[in-house]
PDB file of C-alpha atoms in Angstrom:
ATOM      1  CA  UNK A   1       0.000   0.000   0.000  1.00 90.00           C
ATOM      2  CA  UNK A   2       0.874   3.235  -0.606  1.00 94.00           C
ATOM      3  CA  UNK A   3      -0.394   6.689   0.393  1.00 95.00           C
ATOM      4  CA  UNK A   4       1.117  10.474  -1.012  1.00 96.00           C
ATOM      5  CA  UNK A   5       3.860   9.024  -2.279  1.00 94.00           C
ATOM      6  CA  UNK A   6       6.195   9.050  -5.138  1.00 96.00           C
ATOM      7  CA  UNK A   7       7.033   5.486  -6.623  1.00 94.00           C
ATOM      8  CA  UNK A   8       9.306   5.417  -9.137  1.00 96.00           C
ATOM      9  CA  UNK A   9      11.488   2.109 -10.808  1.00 95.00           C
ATOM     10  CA  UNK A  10      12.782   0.983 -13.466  1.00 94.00           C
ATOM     11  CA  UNK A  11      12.444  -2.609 -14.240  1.00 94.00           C
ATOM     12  CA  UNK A  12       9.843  -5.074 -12.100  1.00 94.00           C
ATOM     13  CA  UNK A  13       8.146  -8.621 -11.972  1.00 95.00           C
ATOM     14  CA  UNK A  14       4.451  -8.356 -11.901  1.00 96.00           C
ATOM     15  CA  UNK A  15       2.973  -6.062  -9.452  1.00 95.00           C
ATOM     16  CA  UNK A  16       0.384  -4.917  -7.082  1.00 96.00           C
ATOM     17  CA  UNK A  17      -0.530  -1.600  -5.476  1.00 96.00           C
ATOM     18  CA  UNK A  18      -3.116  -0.088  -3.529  1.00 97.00           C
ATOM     19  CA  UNK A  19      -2.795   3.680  -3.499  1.00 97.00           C
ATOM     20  CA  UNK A  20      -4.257   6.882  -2.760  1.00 97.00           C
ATOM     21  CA  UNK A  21      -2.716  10.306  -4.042  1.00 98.00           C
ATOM     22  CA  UNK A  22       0.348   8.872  -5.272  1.00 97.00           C
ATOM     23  CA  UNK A  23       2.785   9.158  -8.484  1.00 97.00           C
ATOM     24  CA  UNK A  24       3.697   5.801  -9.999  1.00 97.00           C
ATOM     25  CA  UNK A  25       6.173   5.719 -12.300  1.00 97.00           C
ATOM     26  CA  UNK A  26       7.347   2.772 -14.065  1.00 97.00           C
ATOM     27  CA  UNK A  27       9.523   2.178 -16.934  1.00 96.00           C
ATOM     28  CA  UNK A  28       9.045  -1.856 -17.870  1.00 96.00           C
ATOM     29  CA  UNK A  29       6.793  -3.880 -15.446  1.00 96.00           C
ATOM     30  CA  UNK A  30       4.851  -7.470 -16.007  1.00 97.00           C
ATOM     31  CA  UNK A  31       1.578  -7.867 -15.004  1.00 97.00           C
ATOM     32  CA  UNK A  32      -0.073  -4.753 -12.663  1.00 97.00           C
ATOM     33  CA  UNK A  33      -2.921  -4.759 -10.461  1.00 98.00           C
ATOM     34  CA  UNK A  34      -4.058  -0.968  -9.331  1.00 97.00           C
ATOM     35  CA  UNK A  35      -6.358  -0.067  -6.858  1.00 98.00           C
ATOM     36  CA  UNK A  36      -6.392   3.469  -6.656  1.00 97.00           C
ATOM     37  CA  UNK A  37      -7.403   6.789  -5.477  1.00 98.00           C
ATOM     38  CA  UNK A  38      -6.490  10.466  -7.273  1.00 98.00           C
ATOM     39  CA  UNK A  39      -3.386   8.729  -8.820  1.00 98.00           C
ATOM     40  CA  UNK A  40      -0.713   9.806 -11.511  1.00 98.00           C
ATOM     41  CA  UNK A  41       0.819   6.933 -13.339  1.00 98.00           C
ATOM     42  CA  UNK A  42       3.489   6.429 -15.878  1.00 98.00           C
ATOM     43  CA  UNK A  43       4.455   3.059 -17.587  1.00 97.00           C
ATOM     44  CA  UNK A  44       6.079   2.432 -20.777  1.00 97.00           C
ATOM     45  CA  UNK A  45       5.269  -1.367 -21.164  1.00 97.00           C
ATOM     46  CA  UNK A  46       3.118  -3.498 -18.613  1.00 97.00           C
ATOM     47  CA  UNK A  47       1.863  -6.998 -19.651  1.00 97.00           C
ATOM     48  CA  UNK A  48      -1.762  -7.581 -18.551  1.00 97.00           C
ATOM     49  CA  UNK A  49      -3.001  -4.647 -16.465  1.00 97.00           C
ATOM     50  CA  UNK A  50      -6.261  -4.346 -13.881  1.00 97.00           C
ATOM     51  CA  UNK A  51      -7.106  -1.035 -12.607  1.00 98.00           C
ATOM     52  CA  UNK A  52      -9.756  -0.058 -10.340  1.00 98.00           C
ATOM     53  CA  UNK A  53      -9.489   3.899  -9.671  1.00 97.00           C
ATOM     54  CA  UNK A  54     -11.010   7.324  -9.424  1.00 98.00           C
ATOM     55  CA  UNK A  55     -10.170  10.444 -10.053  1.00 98.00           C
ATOM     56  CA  UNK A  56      -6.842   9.447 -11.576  1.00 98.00           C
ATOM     57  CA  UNK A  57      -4.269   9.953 -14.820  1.00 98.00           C
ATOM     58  CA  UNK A  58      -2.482   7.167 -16.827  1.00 98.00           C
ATOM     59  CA  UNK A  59      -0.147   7.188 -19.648  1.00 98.00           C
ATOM     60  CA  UNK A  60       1.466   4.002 -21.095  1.00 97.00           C
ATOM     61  CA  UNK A  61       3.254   3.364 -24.452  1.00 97.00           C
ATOM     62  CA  UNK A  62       2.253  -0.472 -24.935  1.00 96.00           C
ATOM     63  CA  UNK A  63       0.522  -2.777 -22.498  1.00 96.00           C
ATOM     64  CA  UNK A  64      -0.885  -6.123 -22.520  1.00 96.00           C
ATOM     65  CA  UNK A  65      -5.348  -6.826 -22.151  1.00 96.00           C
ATOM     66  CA  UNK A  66      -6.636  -3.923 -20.020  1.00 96.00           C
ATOM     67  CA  UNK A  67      -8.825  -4.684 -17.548  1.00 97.00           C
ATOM     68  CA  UNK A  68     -10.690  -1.695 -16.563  1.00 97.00           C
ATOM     69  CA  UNK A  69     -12.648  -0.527 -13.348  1.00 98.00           C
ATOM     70  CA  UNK A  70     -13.499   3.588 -13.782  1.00 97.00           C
ATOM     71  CA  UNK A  71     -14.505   6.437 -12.565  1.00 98.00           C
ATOM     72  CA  UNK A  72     -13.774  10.459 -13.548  1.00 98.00           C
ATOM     73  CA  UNK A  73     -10.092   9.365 -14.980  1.00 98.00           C
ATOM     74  CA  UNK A  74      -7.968  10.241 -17.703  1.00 98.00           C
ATOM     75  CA  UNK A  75      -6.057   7.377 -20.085  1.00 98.00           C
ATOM     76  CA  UNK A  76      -3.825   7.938 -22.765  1.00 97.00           C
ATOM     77  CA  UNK A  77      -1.930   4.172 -24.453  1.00 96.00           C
ATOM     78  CA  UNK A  78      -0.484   4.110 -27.550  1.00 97.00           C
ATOM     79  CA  UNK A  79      -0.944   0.168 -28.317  1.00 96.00           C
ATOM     80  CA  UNK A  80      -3.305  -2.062 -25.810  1.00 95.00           C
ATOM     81  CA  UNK A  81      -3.811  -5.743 -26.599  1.00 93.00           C
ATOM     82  CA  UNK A  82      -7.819  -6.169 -25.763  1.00 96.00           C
ATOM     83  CA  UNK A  83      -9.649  -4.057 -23.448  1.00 97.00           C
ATOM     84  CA  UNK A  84     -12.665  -4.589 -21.292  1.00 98.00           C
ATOM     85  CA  UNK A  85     -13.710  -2.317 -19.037  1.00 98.00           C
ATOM     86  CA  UNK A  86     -16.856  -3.452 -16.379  1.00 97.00           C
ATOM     87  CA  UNK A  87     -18.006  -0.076 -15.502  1.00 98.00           C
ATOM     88  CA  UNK A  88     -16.939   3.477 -16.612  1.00 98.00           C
ATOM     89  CA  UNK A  89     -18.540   6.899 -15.830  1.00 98.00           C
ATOM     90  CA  UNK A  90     -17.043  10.598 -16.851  1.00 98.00           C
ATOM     91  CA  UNK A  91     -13.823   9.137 -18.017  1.00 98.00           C
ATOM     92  CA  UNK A  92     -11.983  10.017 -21.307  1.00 98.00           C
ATOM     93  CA  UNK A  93      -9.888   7.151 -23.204  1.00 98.00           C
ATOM     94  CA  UNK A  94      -6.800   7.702 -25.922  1.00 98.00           C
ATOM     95  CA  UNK A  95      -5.581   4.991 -27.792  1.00 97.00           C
ATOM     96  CA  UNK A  96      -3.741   4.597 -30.912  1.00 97.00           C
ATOM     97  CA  UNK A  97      -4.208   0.960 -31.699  1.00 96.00           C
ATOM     98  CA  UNK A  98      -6.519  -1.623 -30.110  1.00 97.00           C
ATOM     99  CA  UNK A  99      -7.618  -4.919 -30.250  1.00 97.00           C
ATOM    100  CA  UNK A 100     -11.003  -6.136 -29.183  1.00 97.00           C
ATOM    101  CA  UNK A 101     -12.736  -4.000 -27.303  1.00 98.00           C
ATOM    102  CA  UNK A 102     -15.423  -4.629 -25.191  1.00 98.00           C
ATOM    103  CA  UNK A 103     -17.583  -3.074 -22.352  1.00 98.00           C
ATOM    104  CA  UNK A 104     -20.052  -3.741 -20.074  1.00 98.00           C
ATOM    105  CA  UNK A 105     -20.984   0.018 -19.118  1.00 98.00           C
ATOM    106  CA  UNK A 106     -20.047   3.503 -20.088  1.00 98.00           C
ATOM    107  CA  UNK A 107     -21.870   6.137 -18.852  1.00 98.00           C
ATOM    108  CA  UNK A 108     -21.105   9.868 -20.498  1.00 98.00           C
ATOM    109  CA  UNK A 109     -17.195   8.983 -21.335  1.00 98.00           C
ATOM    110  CA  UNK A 110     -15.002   9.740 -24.589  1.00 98.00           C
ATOM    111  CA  UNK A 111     -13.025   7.239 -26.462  1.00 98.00           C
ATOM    112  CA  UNK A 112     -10.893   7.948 -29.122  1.00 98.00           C
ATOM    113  CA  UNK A 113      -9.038   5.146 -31.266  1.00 98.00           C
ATOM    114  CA  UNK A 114      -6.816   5.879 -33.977  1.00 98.00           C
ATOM    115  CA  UNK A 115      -7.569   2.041 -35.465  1.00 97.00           C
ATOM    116  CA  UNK A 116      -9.354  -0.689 -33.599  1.00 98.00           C
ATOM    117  CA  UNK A 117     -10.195  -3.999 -34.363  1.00 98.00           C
ATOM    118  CA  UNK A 118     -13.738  -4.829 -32.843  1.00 98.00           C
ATOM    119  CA  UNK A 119     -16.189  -2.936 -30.633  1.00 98.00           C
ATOM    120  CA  UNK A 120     -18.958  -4.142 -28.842  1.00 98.00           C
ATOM    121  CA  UNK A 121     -20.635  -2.188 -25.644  1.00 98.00           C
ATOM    122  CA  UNK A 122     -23.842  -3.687 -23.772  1.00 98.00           C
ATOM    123  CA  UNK A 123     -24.815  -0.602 -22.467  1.00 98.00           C
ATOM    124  CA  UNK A 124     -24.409   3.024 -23.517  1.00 98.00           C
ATOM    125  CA  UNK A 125     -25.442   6.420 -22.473  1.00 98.00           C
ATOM    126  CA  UNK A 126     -24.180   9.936 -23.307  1.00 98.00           C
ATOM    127  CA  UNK A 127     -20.843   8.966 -24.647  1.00 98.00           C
ATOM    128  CA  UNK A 128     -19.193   9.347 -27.004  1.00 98.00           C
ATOM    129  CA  UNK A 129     -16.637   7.018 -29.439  1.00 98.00           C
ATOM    130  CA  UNK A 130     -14.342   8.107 -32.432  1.00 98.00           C
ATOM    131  CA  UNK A 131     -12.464   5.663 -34.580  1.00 98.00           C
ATOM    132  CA  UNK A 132     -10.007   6.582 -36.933  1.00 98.00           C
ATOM    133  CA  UNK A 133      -9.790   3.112 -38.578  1.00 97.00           C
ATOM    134  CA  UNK A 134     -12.451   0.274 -37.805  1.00 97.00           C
ATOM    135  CA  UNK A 135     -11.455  -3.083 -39.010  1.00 97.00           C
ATOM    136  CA  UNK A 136     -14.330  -5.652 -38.610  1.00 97.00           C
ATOM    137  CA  UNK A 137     -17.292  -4.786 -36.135  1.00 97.00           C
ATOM    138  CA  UNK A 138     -18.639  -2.196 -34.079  1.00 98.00           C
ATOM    139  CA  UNK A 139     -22.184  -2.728 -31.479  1.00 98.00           C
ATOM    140  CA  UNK A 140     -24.032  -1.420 -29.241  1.00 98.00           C
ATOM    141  CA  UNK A 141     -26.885  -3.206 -27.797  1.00 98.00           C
ATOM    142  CA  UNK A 142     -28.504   0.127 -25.729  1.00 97.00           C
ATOM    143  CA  UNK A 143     -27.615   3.450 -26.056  1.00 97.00           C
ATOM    144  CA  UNK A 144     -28.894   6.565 -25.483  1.00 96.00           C
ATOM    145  CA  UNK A 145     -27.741   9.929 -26.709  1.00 95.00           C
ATOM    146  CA  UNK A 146     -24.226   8.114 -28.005  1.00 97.00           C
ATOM    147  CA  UNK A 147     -22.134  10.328 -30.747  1.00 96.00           C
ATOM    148  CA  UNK A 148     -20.271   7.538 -32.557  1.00 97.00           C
ATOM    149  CA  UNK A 149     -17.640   8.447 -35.285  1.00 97.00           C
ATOM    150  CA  UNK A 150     -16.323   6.438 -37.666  1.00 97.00           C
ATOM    151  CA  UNK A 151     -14.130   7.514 -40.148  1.00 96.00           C
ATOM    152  CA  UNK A 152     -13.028   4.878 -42.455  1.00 95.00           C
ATOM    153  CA  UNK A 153     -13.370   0.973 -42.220  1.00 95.00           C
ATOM    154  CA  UNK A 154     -10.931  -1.583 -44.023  1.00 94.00           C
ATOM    155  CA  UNK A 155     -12.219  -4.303 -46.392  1.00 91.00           C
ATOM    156  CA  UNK A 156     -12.688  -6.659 -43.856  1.00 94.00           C
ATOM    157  CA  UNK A 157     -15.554  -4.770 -42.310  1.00 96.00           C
ATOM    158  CA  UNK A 158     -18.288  -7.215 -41.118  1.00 96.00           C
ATOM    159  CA  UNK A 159     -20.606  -5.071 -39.080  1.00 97.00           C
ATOM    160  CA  UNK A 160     -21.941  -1.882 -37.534  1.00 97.00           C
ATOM    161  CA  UNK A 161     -25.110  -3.077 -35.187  1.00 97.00           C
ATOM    162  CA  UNK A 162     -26.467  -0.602 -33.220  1.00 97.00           C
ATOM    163  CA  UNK A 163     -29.741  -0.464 -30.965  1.00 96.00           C
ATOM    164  CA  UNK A 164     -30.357   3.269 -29.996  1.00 94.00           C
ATOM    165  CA  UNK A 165     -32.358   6.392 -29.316  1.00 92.00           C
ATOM    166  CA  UNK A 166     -31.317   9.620 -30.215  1.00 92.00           C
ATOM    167  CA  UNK A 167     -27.665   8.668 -31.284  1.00 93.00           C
ATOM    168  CA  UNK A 168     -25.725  10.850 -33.455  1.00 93.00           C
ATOM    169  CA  UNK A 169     -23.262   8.884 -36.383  1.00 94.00           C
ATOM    170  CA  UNK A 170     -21.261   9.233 -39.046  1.00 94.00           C
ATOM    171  CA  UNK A 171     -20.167   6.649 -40.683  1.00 94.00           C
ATOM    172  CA  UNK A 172     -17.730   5.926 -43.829  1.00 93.00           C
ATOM    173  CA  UNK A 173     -18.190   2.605 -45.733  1.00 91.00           C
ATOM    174  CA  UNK A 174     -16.470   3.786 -49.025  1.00 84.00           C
ATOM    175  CA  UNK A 175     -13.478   0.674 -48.819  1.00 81.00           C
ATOM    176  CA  UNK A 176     -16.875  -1.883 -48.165  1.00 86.00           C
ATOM    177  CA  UNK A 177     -18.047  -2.556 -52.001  1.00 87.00           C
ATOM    178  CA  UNK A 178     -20.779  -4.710 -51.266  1.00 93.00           C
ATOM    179  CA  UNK A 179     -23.360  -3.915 -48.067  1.00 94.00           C
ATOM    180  CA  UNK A 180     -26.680  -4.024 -46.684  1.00 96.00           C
ATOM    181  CA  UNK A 181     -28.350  -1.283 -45.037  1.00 95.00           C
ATOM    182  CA  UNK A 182     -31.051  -2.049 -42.896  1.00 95.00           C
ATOM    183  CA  UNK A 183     -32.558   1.117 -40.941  1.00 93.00           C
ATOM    184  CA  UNK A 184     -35.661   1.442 -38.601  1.00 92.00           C
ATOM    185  CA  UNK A 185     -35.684   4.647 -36.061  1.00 89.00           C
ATOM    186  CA  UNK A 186     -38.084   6.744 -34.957  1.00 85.00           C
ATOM    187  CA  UNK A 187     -37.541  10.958 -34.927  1.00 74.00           C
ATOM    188  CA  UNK A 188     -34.754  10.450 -36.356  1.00 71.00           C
ATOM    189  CA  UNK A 189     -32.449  10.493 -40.093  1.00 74.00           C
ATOM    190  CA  UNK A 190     -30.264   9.398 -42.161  1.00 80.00           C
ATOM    191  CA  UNK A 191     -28.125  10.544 -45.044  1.00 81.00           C
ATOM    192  CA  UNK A 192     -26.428   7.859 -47.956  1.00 85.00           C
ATOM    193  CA  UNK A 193     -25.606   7.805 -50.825  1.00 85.00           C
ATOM    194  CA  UNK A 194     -28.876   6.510 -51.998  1.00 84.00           C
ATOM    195  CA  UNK A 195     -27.894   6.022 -55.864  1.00 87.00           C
ATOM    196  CA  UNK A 196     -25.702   3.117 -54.955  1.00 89.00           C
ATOM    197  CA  UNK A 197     -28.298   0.506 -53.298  1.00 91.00           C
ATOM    198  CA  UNK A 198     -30.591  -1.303 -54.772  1.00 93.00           C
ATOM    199  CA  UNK A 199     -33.786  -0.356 -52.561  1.00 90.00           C
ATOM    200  CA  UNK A 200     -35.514  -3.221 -50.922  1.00 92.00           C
ATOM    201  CA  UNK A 201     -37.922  -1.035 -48.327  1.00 91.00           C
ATOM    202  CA  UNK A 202     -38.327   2.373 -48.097  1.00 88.00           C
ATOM    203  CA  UNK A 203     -41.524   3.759 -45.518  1.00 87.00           C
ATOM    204  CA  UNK A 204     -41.471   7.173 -44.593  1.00 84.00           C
ATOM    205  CA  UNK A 205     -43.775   8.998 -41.873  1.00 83.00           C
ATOM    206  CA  UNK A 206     -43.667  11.630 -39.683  1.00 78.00           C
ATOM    207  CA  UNK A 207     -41.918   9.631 -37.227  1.00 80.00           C
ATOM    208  CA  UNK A 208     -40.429   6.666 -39.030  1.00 85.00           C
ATOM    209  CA  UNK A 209     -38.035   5.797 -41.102  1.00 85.00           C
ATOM    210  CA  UNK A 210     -37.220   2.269 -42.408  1.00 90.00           C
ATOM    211  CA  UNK A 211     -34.878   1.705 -44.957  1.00 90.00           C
ATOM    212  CA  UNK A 212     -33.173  -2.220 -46.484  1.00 94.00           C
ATOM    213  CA  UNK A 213     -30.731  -1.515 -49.518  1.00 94.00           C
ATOM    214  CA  UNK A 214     -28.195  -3.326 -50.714  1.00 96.00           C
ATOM    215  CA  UNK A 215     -24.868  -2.239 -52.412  1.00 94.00           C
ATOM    216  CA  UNK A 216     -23.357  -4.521 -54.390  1.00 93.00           C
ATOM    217  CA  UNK A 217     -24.512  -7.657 -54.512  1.00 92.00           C
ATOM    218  CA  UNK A 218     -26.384  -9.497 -52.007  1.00 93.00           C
ATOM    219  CA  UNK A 219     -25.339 -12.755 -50.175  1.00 93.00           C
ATOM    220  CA  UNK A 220     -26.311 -13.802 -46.523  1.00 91.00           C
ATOM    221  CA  UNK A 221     -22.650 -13.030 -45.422  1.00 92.00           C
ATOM    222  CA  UNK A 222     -22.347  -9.800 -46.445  1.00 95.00           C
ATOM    223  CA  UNK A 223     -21.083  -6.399 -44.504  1.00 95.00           C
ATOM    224  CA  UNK A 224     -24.107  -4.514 -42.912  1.00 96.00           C
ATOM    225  CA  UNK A 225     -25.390  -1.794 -41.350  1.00 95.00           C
ATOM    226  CA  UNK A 226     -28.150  -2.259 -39.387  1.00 96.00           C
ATOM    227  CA  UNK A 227     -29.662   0.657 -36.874  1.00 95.00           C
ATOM    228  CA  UNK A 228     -32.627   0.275 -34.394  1.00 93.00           C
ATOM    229  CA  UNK A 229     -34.475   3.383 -32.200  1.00 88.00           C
TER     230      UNK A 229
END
């Protein structure tokens, strides 16, 4: 345990701390295991790390699966393994390249991924998620009030799935030659490049929208986009 103190070494084996308004700083470590308090911590490369904290800071250049308890903290990693993360409220995430990501919880956060592979999140509300490079999947099985950007995917995109109210997205399918879009909100709308599917269902009311196109051509395994709200 440690309490208002400044930790600092070079090289360790795989470690645990407990700590409350302290300054970790570690250079190359094995597995960690943080429970902490108001915290600043520094790594360059961790294997597998589990952190439970509040109000805290870390930066780390590379680091193994991340295993995440949070609440009102800061991260910033350059190149995380897989991450899932239980619970997380009013907490901002940096990464530069990720693996699968998953999530139990987020609760008004911001998560920004240069490239990551797949995202999936059971439960959403007011947060928000931009991805520089998607590879395969992203989903969200409830959100509310989620701004999701998504800025290019790669040709082995398999699936955006997202079950929603009031969500904001933008999303770029442009490397994905052949999709379906399948659409069905209510007060809500979308924009697509229309002239490139072949229109299955179109219904349009005051309050609904529902929309199946396909791009391409159609197969049960292809790409899709499908939207619920």
């Amino acid at each position: 345990k440690i309490y208002d103190c400044d930790f600092t070494a070079e090289k360790t084996e795989d470690i645990t701390i407990i700590s409350k308004y302290s300054k970790i700083n570690i250079s190359q470590t094995g597995n960690v295991d943080i429970d902490g308090y108001d915290d600043t911590m520094t790594f360059n490369t961790t294997g597998d790390f589990e952190l439970n904290t509040k109000y805290s800071n870390l930066k780390c250049m590379k680091s193994g699966k991340l295993d995440l308890t949070i609440y009102d903290s800061n991260l910033e990693i350059d190149e995380i393994g897989n991450l899932e993360i239980s619970e997380s409220k009013y907490s901002s995430y940096e990464f530069n390249t990720a693996g699968m990501v998953k999530i139990s919880s987020s609760y008004d956060d911001e998560f920004s991924f240069e490239s990551v592979t797949s995202f999936k999140a059971n439960s959403s509300k007011y947060s928000e998620y931009t991805i520089g490079n998607l590879t395969n999947s992203f989903t969200i099985l409830d959100g509310y009030e989620d701004n999701i950007k998504i800025y290019e995917t790669s040709s082995s995109f398999t699936h955006f799935d997202l079950i929603s109210k009031y969500a904001n997205i933008t999303l770029n399918t442009s490397a994905t030659n052949h999709l379906k879009l399948d659409w069905d909100t209510k007060y809500g709308k979308i924009e697509f490049q229309e002239s490139e599917f072949n229109t299955k269902i179109m219904i349009k009311d005051d309050s609904e929208f529902q929309y199946v196109g396909i791009k391409g051509t159609e197969s049960e395994s292809m790409p899709f986009v499908r939207v619920r709200g």
